[in-house]
Amino acid sequence: MQYRTISDGRTSFDVSTLCLGAMNFGTRVDEPTSRAILDRFVEAGGTFIDTANNYAIWSGGTGRDSEDLLGRWLKDRGNRDSLRIATKLGAAPRDPSIALTEDNFEGLSAQVIARQAPESARHLGIDHIDVLYGHVDDRATDPAETVSAFGELQRSGLVGITGISNIATWRLVEARQEAQSQGVAPYGLVQQQYSYLHPAPKYGRNNFVTPGMLDYAASSGTAERPPLAITVYSPLHQGAIARLNQPMWGGVDHPTSHARRTLLHEVAADIGRTPNQVALAWLLGGEVPVIPVVGVSSVAQLDEVVGAADLVLDAEVRALLDAEPADPR
């Protein structure tokens, strides 16, 4: 396992460069299997675990199933101090009686943040949350209100580093500038979707990492622009990286992605690694390295992805993977 430091310019700590996503723990992944995965992750040197307060609510869960399971596991193992726990708020249902859609998200008002953050800590059984994200950018709430509310949680000691997810780069920049103008620590993390397969450009698609966001993160780490790290969800495109017959989704299903996936499989075979391992190594070793949030449903799947933690792609291999595919016409 490898490690890196994350920081907002005031609070800093080290995390494993692979983050374990707990979205399905306690629902689609049963408790004994979830615990076995968590145990193996820690045994392999993993220290960074990610969840949220609304996971699996769309498939019959309560939204906090994974937080509750992590809380029970942390208590039983007594290892909380050696781990960094991240959770998210803002995308739980405003009205639990109707479907969870963007129109029904709670949002990132000061009231929601002040109410939901302590609840997450309670469900996790911890006295402080290492990383707290706004789950989805809330354009109906003034960023000044949101960052102020996050700052209050930091001042109280409940939250270490704050972050934001599913946001346009310009909104991220404005929110960080607003935090600095208030004397509040800015977001130190942004979590977006990202993998070796890229979506076609589309106005309004703000949940993916973009070249501009990578450039902005690379420019951070100064007094004027405090550090910003990028964590990425669906780095294996929910199984579509490894399985050539699995459909792609979210704007990624186009000829270039199919060509890239085929190439990835060829490269993996040539170097004796799995496509998933090569895809993760590509993310970890990029010009602007990111932290993949990996979701697995078995110990065997975890062992495969952990095998990518120390895989360094040769310059020639990376150049091949980064080459523009031939025109499919």
JSON list of N, CA and C in Angstrom, two decimals, residues 5 12 39 43 61 80 87 101 125 127 138 142 151 156 172-174 270 300 305 320:
[
{"chain": "A", "resi": 5, "resn": "THR", "atom": "N", "xyz": [-0.39, 12.56, 1.62]},
{"chain": "A", "resi": 5, "resn": "THR", "atom": "CA", "xyz": [-0.93, 13.51, 2.58]},
{"chain": "A", "resi": 5, "resn": "THR", "atom": "C", "xyz": [-2.05, 14.31, 1.94]},
{"chain": "A", "resi": 12, "resn": "SER", "atom": "N", "xyz": [-3.97, 18.45, 8.25]},
{"chain": "A", "resi": 12, "resn": "SER", "atom": "CA", "xyz": [-3.32, 17.51, 7.33]},
{"chain": "A", "resi": 12, "resn": "SER", "atom": "C", "xyz": [-3.24, 16.15, 7.97]},
{"chain": "A", "resi": 39, "resn": "ASP", "atom": "N", "xyz": [-11.60, -5.98, 7.24]},
{"chain": "A", "resi": 39, "resn": "ASP", "atom": "CA", "xyz": [-10.44, -6.56, 7.92]},
{"chain": "A", "resi": 39, "resn": "ASP", "atom": "C", "xyz": [-9.27, -6.74, 6.95]},
{"chain": "A", "resi": 43, "resn": "GLU", "atom": "N", "xyz": [-5.57, -5.03, 6.92]},
{"chain": "A", "resi": 43, "resn": "GLU", "atom": "CA", "xyz": [-4.41, -5.92, 6.90]},
{"chain": "A", "resi": 43, "resn": "GLU", "atom": "C", "xyz": [-3.46, -5.56, 5.76]},
{"chain": "A", "resi": 61, "resn": "GLY", "atom": "N", "xyz": [-32.56, 0.27, 1.44]},
{"chain": "A", "resi": 61, "resn": "GLY", "atom": "CA", "xyz": [-31.81, 0.56, 2.65]},
{"chain": "A", "resi": 61, "resn": "GLY", "atom": "C", "xyz": [-32.34, 1.79, 3.36]},
{"chain": "A", "resi": 80, "resn": "ARG", "atom": "N", "xyz": [-10.22, 2.70, 15.50]},
{"chain": "A", "resi": 80, "resn": "ARG", "atom": "CA", "xyz": [-10.65, 3.95, 14.90]},
{"chain": "A", "resi": 80, "resn": "ARG", "atom": "C", "xyz": [-9.49, 4.95, 14.71]},
{"chain": "A", "resi": 87, "resn": "THR", "atom": "N", "xyz": [-17.40, 10.66, 5.20]},
{"chain": "A", "resi": 87, "resn": "THR", "atom": "CA", "xyz": [-18.81, 10.47, 4.88]},
{"chain": "A", "resi": 87, "resn": "THR", "atom": "C", "xyz": [-19.32, 11.72, 4.17]},
{"chain": "A", "resi": 101, "resn": "THR", "atom": "N", "xyz": [-34.41, 11.61, -5.85]},
{"chain": "A", "resi": 101, "resn": "THR", "atom": "CA", "xyz": [-33.90, 12.20, -7.08]},
{"chain": "A", "resi": 101, "resn": "THR", "atom": "C", "xyz": [-33.25, 13.54, -6.72]},
{"chain": "A", "resi": 125, "resn": "GLY", "atom": "N", "xyz": [-20.38, 6.00, 15.28]},
{"chain": "A", "resi": 125, "resn": "GLY", "atom": "CA", "xyz": [-19.84, 5.74, 16.61]},
{"chain": "A", "resi": 125, "resn": "GLY", "atom": "C", "xyz": [-18.51, 6.41, 16.85]},
{"chain": "A", "resi": 127, "resn": "ASP", "atom": "N", "xyz": [-16.25, 10.31, 17.51]},
{"chain": "A", "resi": 127, "resn": "ASP", "atom": "CA", "xyz": [-16.42, 11.66, 18.04]},
{"chain": "A", "resi": 127, "resn": "ASP", "atom": "C", "xyz": [-15.97, 12.74, 17.08]},
{"chain": "A", "resi": 138, "resn": "ASP", "atom": "N", "xyz": [-25.05, 22.21, -4.32]},
{"chain": "A", "resi": 138, "resn": "ASP", "atom": "CA", "xyz": [-26.40, 22.74, -4.16]},
{"chain": "A", "resi": 138, "resn": "ASP", "atom": "C", "xyz": [-26.43, 24.18, -4.66]},
{"chain": "A", "resi": 142, "resn": "ASP", "atom": "N", "xyz": [-26.63, 29.61, -1.18]},
{"chain": "A", "resi": 142, "resn": "ASP", "atom": "CA", "xyz": [-25.46, 30.46, -1.34]},
{"chain": "A", "resi": 142, "resn": "ASP", "atom": "C", "xyz": [-24.22, 29.72, -0.82]},
{"chain": "A", "resi": 151, "resn": "GLY", "atom": "N", "xyz": [-17.35, 25.34, 8.17]},
{"chain": "A", "resi": 151, "resn": "GLY", "atom": "CA", "xyz": [-16.33, 25.93, 9.03]},
{"chain": "A", "resi": 151, "resn": "GLY", "atom": "C", "xyz": [-16.69, 25.84, 10.50]},
{"chain": "A", "resi": 156, "resn": "SER", "atom": "N", "xyz": [-15.65, 23.44, 15.86]},
{"chain": "A", "resi": 156, "resn": "SER", "atom": "CA", "xyz": [-16.14, 22.66, 17.01]},
{"chain": "A", "resi": 156, "resn": "SER", "atom": "C", "xyz": [-15.33, 21.39, 17.23]},
{"chain": "A", "resi": 172, "resn": "LEU", "atom": "N", "xyz": [-16.43, 25.02, -7.66]},
{"chain": "A", "resi": 172, "resn": "LEU", "atom": "CA", "xyz": [-15.44, 24.60, -6.68]},
{"chain": "A", "resi": 172, "resn": "LEU", "atom": "C", "xyz": [-14.50, 25.75, -6.34]},
{"chain": "A", "resi": 173, "resn": "VAL", "atom": "N", "xyz": [-14.00, 26.44, -7.38]},
{"chain": "A", "resi": 173, "resn": "VAL", "atom": "CA", "xyz": [-13.08, 27.56, -7.18]},
{"chain": "A", "resi": 173, "resn": "VAL", "atom": "C", "xyz": [-13.77, 28.66, -6.38]},
{"chain": "A", "resi": 174, "resn": "GLU", "atom": "N", "xyz": [-14.99, 29.00, -6.73]},
{"chain": "A", "resi": 174, "resn": "GLU", "atom": "CA", "xyz": [-15.70, 30.08, -6.03]},
{"chain": "A", "resi": 174, "resn": "GLU", "atom": "C", "xyz": [-15.93, 29.72, -4.56]},
{"chain": "A", "resi": 270, "resn": "ASP", "atom": "N", "xyz": [-0.41, -8.14, -21.83]},
{"chain": "A", "resi": 270, "resn": "ASP", "atom": "CA", "xyz": [1.01, -8.06, -22.16]},
{"chain": "A", "resi": 270, "resn": "ASP", "atom": "C", "xyz": [1.89, -7.97, -20.92]},
{"chain": "A", "resi": 300, "resn": "ALA", "atom": "N", "xyz": [-11.88, -11.45, -2.49]},
{"chain": "A", "resi": 300, "resn": "ALA", "atom": "CA", "xyz": [-11.11, -11.71, -3.71]},
{"chain": "A", "resi": 300, "resn": "ALA", "atom": "C", "xyz": [-11.04, -10.47, -4.59]},
{"chain": "A", "resi": 305, "resn": "VAL", "atom": "N", "xyz": [-7.77, -5.46, -6.46]},
{"chain": "A", "resi": 305, "resn": "VAL", "atom": "CA", "xyz": [-7.54, -4.03, -6.59]},
{"chain": "A", "resi": 305, "resn": "VAL", "atom": "C", "xyz": [-6.36, -3.56, -5.73]},
{"chain": "A", "resi": 320, "resn": "LEU", "atom": "N", "xyz": [1.34, 4.41, -24.44]},
{"chain": "A", "resi": 320, "resn": "LEU", "atom": "CA", "xyz": [0.43, 3.63, -25.28]},
{"chain": "A", "resi": 320, "resn": "LEU", "atom": "C", "xyz": [-1.01, 3.80, -24.82]}
]
